[in-house]
C-alpha positions in Angstrom: -12.2 30.2 -8.9 -9.4 29.4 -7.1 -12.5 28.3 -4.5 -15.3 27.2 -6.8 -12.4 24.3 -8.1 -11.0 23.4 -4.6 -14.4 23.4 -4.1 -15.0 20.9 -7.3 -12.4 18.9 -6.5 -13.0 18.2 -2.5 -16.8 16.9 -4.0 -14.7 14.7 -6.0 -13.3 13.1 -3.7 -16.5 12.6 -1.6 -17.4 11.2 -4.9 -14.4 8.6 -5.4 -15.3 4.9 -5.6 -14.0 3.1 -2.2 -11.5 0.3 -4.2 -8.2 -1.1 -3.6 -4.5 -0.6 -5.6 -3.6 -2.2 -8.4 -6.2 -4.4 -9.9 -4.5 -8.7 -8.8 -5.4 -11.1 -7.6 -7.9 -11.5 -4.9 -9.5 -14.7 -4.6 -11.0 -17.6 -7.3 -12.5 -20.0 -8.5 -10.8 -23.1 -9.0 -8.8 -21.5 -7.0 -4.3 -21.5 -7.6 -2.9 -24.8 -7.0 -6.8 -26.7 -6.2 -7.3 -29.6 -7.2 -10.8 -30.7 -8.5 -12.8 -34.2 -8.5 -15.5 -32.8 -11.0 -15.2 -30.6 -13.8 -15.6 -26.7 -13.4 -18.6 -25.0 -15.0 -16.9 -21.6 -14.9 -14.0 -19.0 -13.6 -15.0 -17.1 -11.3 -11.6 -14.2 -10.3 -11.8 -11.4 -7.8 -9.5 -9.3 -7.8 -8.7 -5.7 -5.9 -9.9 -3.3 -7.2 -13.1 -2.4 -9.9 -11.8 -3.3 -13.7 -12.1 -1.7 -17.1 -14.3 -4.5 -18.1 -13.2 -3.6 -22.4 -9.5 -3.9 -21.2 -9.5 -7.1 -18.9 -9.9 -10.1 -19.8 -9.6 -14.1 -18.6 -8.3 -17.4 -20.5 -7.7 -20.9 -20.0 -5.3 -23.0 -21.8 -5.0 -27.0 -21.2 -0.9 -28.3 -20.2 0.0 -28.1 -24.1 -1.4 -24.1 -24.2 -4.1 -25.2 -26.3 -7.1 -22.4 -25.4 -9.8 -24.7 -24.0 -13.0 -23.6 -25.0 -15.7 -20.8 -23.9 -15.9 -17.2 -22.8 -15.3 -15.0 -23.5 -15.0 -13.3 -20.3 -17.2 -10.8 -18.2 -16.8 -8.8 -15.1 -19.6 -9.6 -13.3 -23.0 -7.7 -12.7 -22.9 -8.3 -9.0 -19.6 -7.1 -8.5 -17.1 -4.1 -11.1 -13.8 -6.3 -9.3 -15.0 -10.1 -10.8 -14.0 -11.5 -13.7 -15.8 -14.7 -15.3 -14.7 -17.3 -17.6 -18.3 -20.1 -18.2 -16.9 -23.5 -20.7 -18.9 -24.6 -23.4 -18.3 -28.2 -22.6 -16.6 -30.2 -20.1 -13.4 -30.5 -19.1 -11.1 -34.1 -18.7 -8.6 -34.6 -16.4 -5.4 -32.6 -16.6 -4.0 -29.6 -15.4 -5.0 -25.8 -16.7 -4.0 -22.8 -17.0 -5.6 -19.7 -16.0 -4.0 -16.3 -17.7 -5.5 -12.6 -16.5 -5.4 -9.1 -17.6 -6.7 -6.1 -15.4 -7.1 -2.3 -16.0 -7.7 -0.6 -12.9 -10.3 2.0 -13.6 -8.4 4.0 -10.9 -4.9 4.0 -11.1 -5.5 3.0 -14.4 -2.6 0.5 -13.9 -2.3 -2.5 -16.4 -1.3 -6.1 -14.2 -1.4 -10.1 -15.4 -1.2 -13.2 -13.6 -0.9 -17.0 -14.1 -2.3 -19.9 -11.8 -2.7 -23.5 -12.2 -5.6 -25.8 -10.8 -5.5 -29.5 -11.7 -8.7 -31.7 -12.4 -8.3 -35.4 -11.4 -6.6 -37.1 -8.3 -3.5 -38.4 -10.3 -2.8 -35.5 -12.0 0.8 -33.8 -11.3 0.6 -30.6 -9.0 1.4 -27.6 -11.0 3.5 -24.3 -10.8 2.1 -21.2 -8.3 0.8 -18.7 -9.5 2.7 -15.4 -10.7 1.2 -12.0 -11.2 3.1 -8.9 -12.8 2.6 -5.3 -14.1 2.4 -5.3 -17.6 6.0 -4.7 -19.7 4.8 -0.7 -20.1 6.9 2.2 -20.5 10.1 2.0 -17.0 9.4 5.8 -17.7 6.1 5.6 -15.3 7.5 5.7 -12.2 10.3 8.6 -13.6 6.7 10.2 -14.6 5.3 10.1 -11.4 8.3 11.3 -9.7 8.0 14.7 -11.1 4.6 15.1 -11.5 4.8 14.6 -7.8 7.7 16.8 -6.7 6.5 19.6 -9.5 3.1 20.2 -7.9 5.2 19.9 -3.9 7.7 22.5 -5.3 4.0 24.6 -7.0 2.6 24.2 -3.2 5.3 25.4 -1.3 6.8 28.4 -4.3 2.9 29.6 -3.8 2.4 29.8 0.4 6.5 31.0 0.3 5.8 33.9 -1.3 2.3 34.3 0.5 3.5 33.3 3.8 7.5 33.6 3.8 9.0 35.8 2.2 7.3 38.7 3.6 9.5 38.3 6.2 12.1 39.6 3.8 10.1 43.0 3.4 9.4 42.9 7.0 13.6 42.7 7.5 14.5 46.1 5.6 15.2 43.7 2.4 13.0 45.8 0.2 15.0 45.6 -2.6 14.6 41.4 -2.8 10.5 41.5 -4.3 8.3 38.8 -3.9 8.9 37.6 -7.3 12.0 36.8 -9.4 14.3 34.1 -9.0 11.0 32.0 -6.8 8.8 32.6 -10.3 11.1 31.3 -12.2 11.1 27.9 -10.1 7.4 27.6 -10.1 7.5 28.3 -13.7 10.0 25.4 -14.2 7.9 23.2 -11.8 4.5 24.0 -13.9 6.9 22.7 -17.0 7.7 19.8 -15.7 4.3 19.2 -14.4 3.0 19.8 -17.5 5.7 17.1 -19.3 5.1 14.0 -16.5 1.2 15.6 -16.8 1.1 15.0 -20.7 3.4 11.7 -20.4 1.5 9.4 -17.7 -1.3 9.9 -20.2 0.7 9.2 -22.9 2.7 5.4 -20.7 -1.3 4.5 -20.2 -1.6 4.7 -24.2 0.6 2.9 -24.7 -0.3 0.4 -22.1 -3.5 -0.4 -23.4 -1.9 -1.0 -27.1 -3.5 -0.7 -30.0 -4.1 2.5 -32.3 -2.2 4.9 -30.5 -4.9 7.1 -31.2 -7.6 5.7 -30.1 -5.5 4.4 -26.7 -5.4 7.7 -25.8 -9.2 8.5 -25.9 -9.2 5.2 -24.2 -7.0 6.3 -21.5 -9.4 8.9 -21.2 -12.2 7.3 -21.2 -10.5 5.1 -17.8 -13.2 5.2 -15.3 -11.7 7.2 -12.5 -7.9 6.9 -13.3 -9.7 9.7 -16.8 -11.6 11.7 -14.6 -9.0 12.9 -12.3 -6.7 13.2 -15.3 -9.2 15.7 -16.7 -9.7 17.3 -12.7 -5.9 17.3 -12.4 -5.6 19.4 -16.1 -8.4 21.8 -15.3 -6.8 22.8 -11.9 -3.1 22.7 -13.5 -5.3 25.5 -16.0 -6.1 27.9 -13.3 -3.4 28.0 -11.6 -1.2 28.8 -14.6 -4.1 31.4 -15.2 -3.4 32.9 -11.7 0.0 33.5 -12.4 -0.3 34.7 -15.4 -2.3 37.6 -13.4 0.3 37.4 -10.9 3.1 38.5 -13.3 0.7 41.7 -14.1 0.1 43.0 -11.0 2.6 45.1 -9.4 4.4 43.8 -6.2 3.4 47.5 -3.8 -0.6 45.9 -4.7 -1.9 44.5 -1.9 -3.9 42.3 -4.0 -1.0 40.4 -5.4 -1.2 38.5 -1.4 -4.6 37.3 -2.3 -3.5 36.1 -6.0 -0.4 34.2 -3.7 -3.3 32.7 -1.9 -4.9 31.7 -4.5 -2.5 30.1 -5.7 -1.6 28.0 -3.4 -4.9 26.9 -3.1 -5.0 25.4 -6.8 -1.9 24.1 -6.4 -2.9 22.1 -2.9 -6.1 21.3 -4.9 -3.2 19.8 -7.8 -2.1 17.4 -4.8 -6.2 16.3 -4.1 -6.4 14.8 -7.0 -2.9 12.9 -7.2 -4.0 11.2 -3.9 -7.6 10.4 -5.3 -5.9 8.3 -7.2 -3.4 6.4 -5.3 -2.5 3.7 -3.2 -4.0 5.2 -0.3 -7.7 6.1 -1.9 -7.6 2.2 -3.1 -7.1 0.6 0.1 -10.3 -1.6 0.8 -11.7 -0.8 3.7 -10.1 2.4 4.7 -10.3 4.5 2.2 -11.6 7.7 4.1 -8.9 7.5 6.6 -6.3 6.5 4.4 -7.5 8.8 1.7 -7.8 12.1 4.3 -4.4 11.4 5.7 -2.6 11.0 2.3 -4.5 14.8 1.7 -3.1 15.9 4.6 0.4 14.0 3.9 1.3 15.9 1.0 0.2 19.4 2.3 2.4 19.0 4.4 5.3 17.5 2.3 4.4 20.7 -0.4 4.7 23.4 2.9 8.0 21.6 4.1 10.0 20.3 1.1 8.1 22.0 -1.4 9.4 25.2 -0.2 12.7 24.5 0.8 13.8 25.2 -3.1 12.2 28.6 -2.5 14.4 29.1 0.4 17.1 28.8 -1.2 16.3 30.4 -3.9 15.2 33.3 -1.1 18.5 32.5 0.5 20.6 33.4 -3.1 19.1 36.7 -3.5 20.2 38.1 -0.3 23.5 37.9 -1.3 22.8 41.3 -3.6 21.9 42.9 0.0 24.2 44.8 2.2 25.6 42.6 5.0 23.5 43.3 7.8 20.4 44.1 5.9 21.3 40.3 4.7 22.3 39.0 7.7 18.9 40.5 9.7 16.7 39.2 6.5 18.1 35.7 6.7 17.3 35.5 10.0 13.4 37.0 9.6 12.9 34.5 6.4 14.7 31.3 8.4 12.3 31.8 12.1 8.9 32.4 9.8 10.2 29.2 7.7 10.9 27.0 10.3 7.6 27.5 12.4 5.9 26.1 9.6 8.4 23.5 8.8 7.8 22.4 12.5 4.3 22.2 12.4 4.3 20.5 8.5 6.8 17.6 9.4 4.9 16.6 12.6 2.1 16.1 10.0 4.3 14.5 7.6 5.6 12.0 10.8 2.0 10.9 12.1 -0.1 10.9 8.5 3.4 8.9 7.3 3.3 6.6 10.1 -0.9 5.7 9.3 -0.3 5.3 5.2 2.8 2.9 6.7 0.5 0.7 8.7 -2.5 0.7 6.0 -0.1 0.1 2.7 2.4 -2.4 4.7 0.3 -4.5 6.9 3.1 -6.8 8.9 6.6 -5.6 9.3 7.8 -8.9 7.5 6.1 -7.8 4.5 9.1 -4.6 4.7 11.3 -7.4 3.7 9.4 -9.6 1.2 7.8 -7.5 -1.6 10.0 -4.3 -3.2 6.7 -1.8 -1.4 8.8 -2.5 1.4 12.0 -2.4 0.5 11.8 0.8 -1.0 10.0 2.3 1.4 12.7 1.3 3.5 14.8 3.6 1.7 12.2 6.1 1.8 12.6 5.9 6.1 16.6 5.7 5.4 16.4 9.5 3.4 13.6 10.7 6.0 16.2 10.3 8.3 18.9 12.5 8.4 16.1 14.3 6.3 14.6 15.4 9.7 17.8 15.2 11.2 18.7 18.4 9.0 15.5 19.9 9.5 16.5 19.4 13.7 20.3 21.7 13.1 18.7 24.1 11.4 15.7 24.6 14.5 17.8 23.8 17.1 21.0 25.4 16.7 21.7 27.5 13.1 18.5 30.2 13.7 19.3 30.6 16.9 22.8 31.9 15.9 21.7 33.3 12.8 19.2 35.2 15.0 22.3 36.8 17.4 24.5 37.0 14.4 21.4 39.7 12.8 23.1 42.3 14.4 27.2 41.9 14.3 29.3 39.8 11.8 27.1 36.2 10.7 28.4 35.6 7.1 29.7 32.3 8.1 26.7 31.4 10.0 24.7 32.3 6.7 26.6 30.6 4.7 26.5 27.4 6.2 22.3 28.1 6.6 22.4 28.0 2.7 24.2 24.9 3.0 22.0 23.5 4.9 19.3 24.5 3.3 21.1 22.9 -0.1 21.3 19.0 1.3 17.8 19.5 2.4 16.3 20.0 -1.1 18.6 17.5 -2.2 17.2 15.0 0.6 13.6 16.2 -0.1 13.9 15.6 -3.7 15.7 11.9 -3.0 13.0 11.1 -1.2 10.1 12.5 -3.7 11.6 9.9 -5.7 11.1 6.9 -3.6 7.3 8.0 -2.8 7.3 7.9 -7.1 8.8 4.6 -7.5 6.3 3.7 -4.5 3.0 5.0 -6.2 4.1 2.9 -9.0 4.2 -0.8 -6.9 1.7 -2.8 -5.9 1.6 -2.4 -2.0 2.5 -4.2 0.5 -0.1 -5.3 2.2 -2.0 -6.5 -0.7 1.2 -8.6 -2.4 1.0 -11.8 -2.1 4.9 -12.1 -2.1 6.9 -15.3 -3.1 9.8 -14.3 -1.3 8.8 -16.4 1.5 11.5 -19.5 0.7 10.2 -22.2 3.2 8.0 -23.4 5.5 8.6 -24.0 8.8 7.0 -25.8 11.7 8.4 -27.4 15.3 7.7 -29.7 17.6 9.0 -30.4 21.7 9.3 -34.3 22.6 10.3 -35.8 26.2 13.5 -33.7 25.9 14.0 -32.6 22.3 12.9 -30.3 20.0 12.6 -30.8 16.6 12.5 -28.0 13.9 11.5 -28.9 10.3 11.9 -26.8 7.2 10.8 -27.7 3.8 12.3 -25.4 1.4 11.2 -24.2 -0.6 7.0 -25.1 0.9 5.4 -25.3 -2.5 3.2 -28.1 -4.2 6.1 -30.5 -6.1 9.8 -31.4 -5.2 11.0 -30.2 -1.8 14.4 -30.3 0.6 13.5 -31.6 3.7 16.2 -30.5 6.5 15.4 -31.1 10.3 17.2 -30.5 13.5 17.0 -32.1 16.6 18.5 -30.5 19.8 18.7 -33.0 22.2 18.9 -32.0 26.1 20.4 -35.2 26.8 23.2 -34.4 24.2 23.9 -35.0 20.5 21.3 -38.1 19.1 23.4 -40.9 17.7 24.5 -40.4 14.8 23.6 -43.8 13.8 20.1 -43.2 14.0 17.1 -43.7 11.8 15.1 -40.8 11.2 11.9 -41.1 8.7 9.1 -38.6 8.2 5.4 -39.9 7.0 3.3 -37.1 5.4 0.0 -37.5 4.4 -2.4 -34.8 3.0 -4.7 -33.2 5.8 -8.0 -33.2 3.4 -8.5 -36.2 1.2 -7.3 -39.8 1.6 -4.5 -39.3 -0.7 -2.5 -42.6 0.9 0.9 -41.7 3.2 4.3 -41.5 1.8 7.7 -42.3 3.5 10.9 -40.5 3.6 14.4 -41.4 5.1 16.7 -38.8 6.4 19.8 -39.2 6.4 21.9 -37.2 8.8 24.1 -34.4 7.9 26.5 -33.8 10.7 25.5 -33.8 14.8 21.3 -32.8 15.1 20.3 -32.2 11.4 19.2 -35.0 8.9 17.8 -34.0 5.5 16.6 -35.6 2.3 14.8 -34.7 -1.0 11.6 -35.6 -2.2 8.6 -35.0 -4.5 6.3 -36.7 -2.1 4.6 -33.7 -1.6 2.7 -33.3 -4.9 -0.4 -31.3 -3.6 -1.0 -27.8 -2.4 -3.0 -27.7 0.9 -2.6 -28.4 4.7 0.4 -32.3 5.3 -0.1 -33.9 8.5 3.9 -35.0 9.1 5.2 -37.5 10.9 8.2 -37.4 12.8 9.7 -41.0 13.9 13.3 -41.5 15.2 15.4 -44.5 16.4 18.6 -44.7 17.6 20.3 -47.5 20.1 19.7 -48.1 23.4 16.4 -45.2 23.3 13.1 -45.8 22.9 11.1 -44.6 19.8 10.1 -41.6 19.6 7.2 -39.5 17.1 6.2 -36.1 17.1 3.5 -34.7 14.7 3.7 -31.9 12.8 1.9 -29.6 10.5 3.0 -27.8 7.2 1.0 -25.8 5.0 1.7 -25.7 1.5 -1.7 -23.5 0.7 -0.9 -20.6 -0.6 1.0 -20.3 -3.7 4.9 -21.4 -3.3 5.1 -20.6 -0.1 3.9 -17.3 -0.5 2.5 -14.4 1.8 -1.7 -14.0 1.0 -2.8 -10.8 0.6 -4.1 -9.9 3.7 -7.2 -6.6 4.2 -7.3 -4.4 6.8 -9.7 -4.3 9.3 -12.3 -0.7 8.9 -12.4 -0.4 12.5 -8.4 -0.7 13.9 -8.0 2.1 10.7 -10.6 4.2 12.4 -9.3 3.8 15.5 -5.4 4.6 14.3 -6.6 7.4 12.1 -8.9 9.3 15.7 -6.0 8.7 17.4 -3.6 10.3 14.9 -5.1 12.8 15.1 -5.8 13.7 18.5 -1.9 13.5 18.5 -1.5 15.8 15.6 -4.9 18.1 17.7 -2.2 18.3 21.1 0.5 19.0 19.0 -0.2 21.4 16.7 -2.0 23.3 20.1 1.0 22.5 21.8 3.3 23.9 19.0 0.6 27.8 18.7 1.5 28.5 22.3 5.4 27.4 22.2 5.3 30.2 19.3 5.5 33.3 20.4 5.9 35.4 17.5 2.8 34.1 15.8 -0.2 36.9 15.4 -2.3 36.9 18.3 -5.2 36.5 15.3 -3.2 33.6 13.6 -2.7 32.2 17.3 -6.5 32.3 17.7 -6.7 29.9 14.4 -4.6 27.7 14.8 -6.0 27.3 18.0 -8.9 26.9 16.4 -8.4 24.1 13.9 -6.5 22.0 17.6 -9.4 22.4 19.1 -12.0 21.5 16.1 -9.3 18.5 15.2 -10.0 17.3 18.6 -12.8 17.1 18.5 -13.1 15.1 15.8 -10.8 12.6 17.0 -12.0 12.1 20.2 -16.1 11.6 17.8 -14.4 9.2 15.3 -12.5 7.2 18.7 -15.9 7.1 20.0 -17.8 5.9 16.8 -15.5 3.6 16.3 -15.3 1.7 19.3 -19.8 2.4 19.4 -19.5 0.7 15.9 -17.2 -2.9 18.2 -19.6 -2.6 20.5 -22.2 -3.6 17.6 -19.9 -5.4 15.2 -16.9 -6.9 16.7 -13.4 -6.0 15.0 -12.2 -9.6 16.6 -13.9 -12.9 16.1 -15.9 -12.6 19.7 -16.0 -16.6 20.0 -13.6 -17.9 22.3 -11.5 -21.6 19.8 -12.0 -24.0 22.6 -12.4 -27.1 22.1 -16.5 -26.5 22.9 -16.8 -23.8 20.4 -14.8 -25.9 17.8 -16.8 -29.1 18.6 -20.1 -27.1 18.0 -18.6 -25.4 15.1 -18.6 -28.5 14.0 -21.4 -29.9 14.4 -22.9 -26.9 12.9 -20.7 -26.9 9.8 -21.9 -30.1 9.5 -25.2 -29.6 9.3 -25.4 -26.1 7.6 -22.6 -25.7 5.3 -21.5 -29.0 4.0 -23.7 -29.4 1.7 -22.7 -26.2 -0.3 -18.4 -26.2 0.6 -18.5 -29.6 1.0 -17.7 -32.1 4.4 -13.4 -31.1 3.7 -14.8 -27.0 2.8 -13.3 -27.6 -1.1 -16.3 -26.1 -2.3 -17.6 -28.9 -3.8 -20.8 -29.9 -1.9 -24.0 -31.6 -3.2 -25.6 -28.3 -4.2 -21.9 -26.2 -5.4 -23.2 -27.4 -9.3 -27.0 -25.6 -9.3 -25.2 -22.2 -7.5 -24.1 -19.4 -9.0 -21.1 -18.0 -7.9 -20.7 -21.6 -6.9 -19.1 -22.0 -3.3 -16.1 -20.7 -2.6 -12.8 -23.0 -1.6 -12.4 -22.1 2.5 -9.9 -24.2 3.0 -7.9 -21.0 0.0 -10.2 -17.9 1.1 -10.5 -18.8 5.0 -6.9 -17.1 5.5 -7.8 -13.9 3.3 -9.7 -12.6 5.5 -9.5 -10.6 9.4 -11.1 -12.7 11.5 -14.3 -9.8 12.1 -15.2 -10.3 8.1 -15.1 -13.9 8.6 -17.8 -13.5 11.4 -19.8 -11.3 9.9 -19.7 -13.0 6.3 -21.2 -16.3 8.9 -23.6 -13.8 11.1 -25.2 -11.7 8.5 -24.7 -14.1 5.0 -23.0 -12.8 2.3 -24.8 -10.4 -0.5 -25.1 -11.5 -4.2 -24.4 -14.8 -3.2 -27.0 -17.9 -1.6 -24.4 -17.9 2.0 -28.0 -16.7 4.2 -27.8 -14.6 7.6 
């Protein structure tokens, strides 16, 4: 029964549909902050995840809040991650608010956001786009923490009895049976899992709103989320059944260990269902690699962190035994657990490294997103946790083994204290993980934390640094620093900046910057009224010197100076995954050789797994390199003067008729295309170079984009 359920979960993993984490805005037409010269026929928004159509929609409002005639919105038949809202009449000039809400078909998260676009040149610039989750029950992160912590303990506790606690009996501690306190721990974890499991369903129903009973039924029908909830329920009921059988089996019967292995397999299957509904299973372009890494990460965490509470309780059980038996049993127990934990820690570190790369993408996002800061907090907790584990492995275990034949109660007490400390830290790490599952991944977060746009230029003997804050269309603070090798600039110098919009002729605006101090000039201005790239020409006029000018470019194309969503390069993901698998296989092989206490059969089995992992890793790396040869993971065209000139010629001949001369999606043929051509100024920064190259070379299915 256990094997059948585990195989079923694995098959569910194989059939898992590729998606992305949280249904957040990926691309839109019209784009956030875009200024249109002609009325659009529709609003189309592509999100990072497939949607539940009945719970996702778009509304368009005028500046006064009046709904625009059109709709209702519907899911794009060609792309289940996109919504379309069609207008029923032509829009007049003005600023329009697009309000959207989505419900993920995978993790069940509700998300909403707004942005504005302008129709007409003379219309004031809009405020930046915003997005956030629905204001749902604040208990969700805690429920996710409880669910994950309980599942880890179910796996770690079951394996502890199957593998580790047997060392107590072989050391002579026959009075300590294979159940007792650890069984109570497992029942407590099962209760916690059940509470969290049902609580998450209720939380999802409350987020949907409306009649609560109907909302519960709707939640169970939420695509992948509902399927995983049902599968998780089935596996959990099977685990409870297996544990009931264990409660009725006498400790001396040989079949007991077999049932503990079955319970361990079912607990591992529970963690698979959690991984299939996580950010890892929803990382666009990397789903197979991130999901498999997350499954391995959770399994290893269950062996290590999930086994710590069972180890602590077993050490407490040993206190009822005579001191010599207690010391011998504790030494065997610590050696057995440390052997498992060492390998588990290696898996946790390697797979955690891969997960951090997949979900963060860029180091600046660690400090610009809530996900990044929470990950930093988690890492800050992992460091002392690893340190305590190292102390137990390198210092406490050898001392305990030496004390096994003599007086060693102080060492035994220290071991208990360290294991308790490890357990509490592991609980905190799992808590941080629970919060991470409720946050938008840093890779896909279009952050609002960038406070300014900066640019620099070099004159003959001076360096200019211009800072525009907050770096959005509308009022800004201009700060200019001039570092002149000849000495401080004359305080009486005249410094001005002439701004010109780069995408079309909107005239030129001059801003005079008064001196704030030696080499520092600043002014407030509202001339940057349109989102997009601007050319800034800095003019410096000082007594006794020739006038100097420097040209800079500032880009206000992303709302509020935000960092755009970065999609992962699948080739990079496969190469890194295969490299980590090779490293893990080598580490496992070395570990099996170093563990002299391993039984010969166990050693051969572990080494066989290491060889298989090495073969798969090398094969995957070779496949990634072969794929790179067939389709480069980087743009193979060097951006030199010749290629840029040829690209400009080809664009004018082949692309401008749809995308327009400036790439704004307003070419002569744009009105006849469905879906309409994208605004390249907005969309190009959202895709890796390799993906853009493939778009141009192979075209885009479902659109008029030819190969």
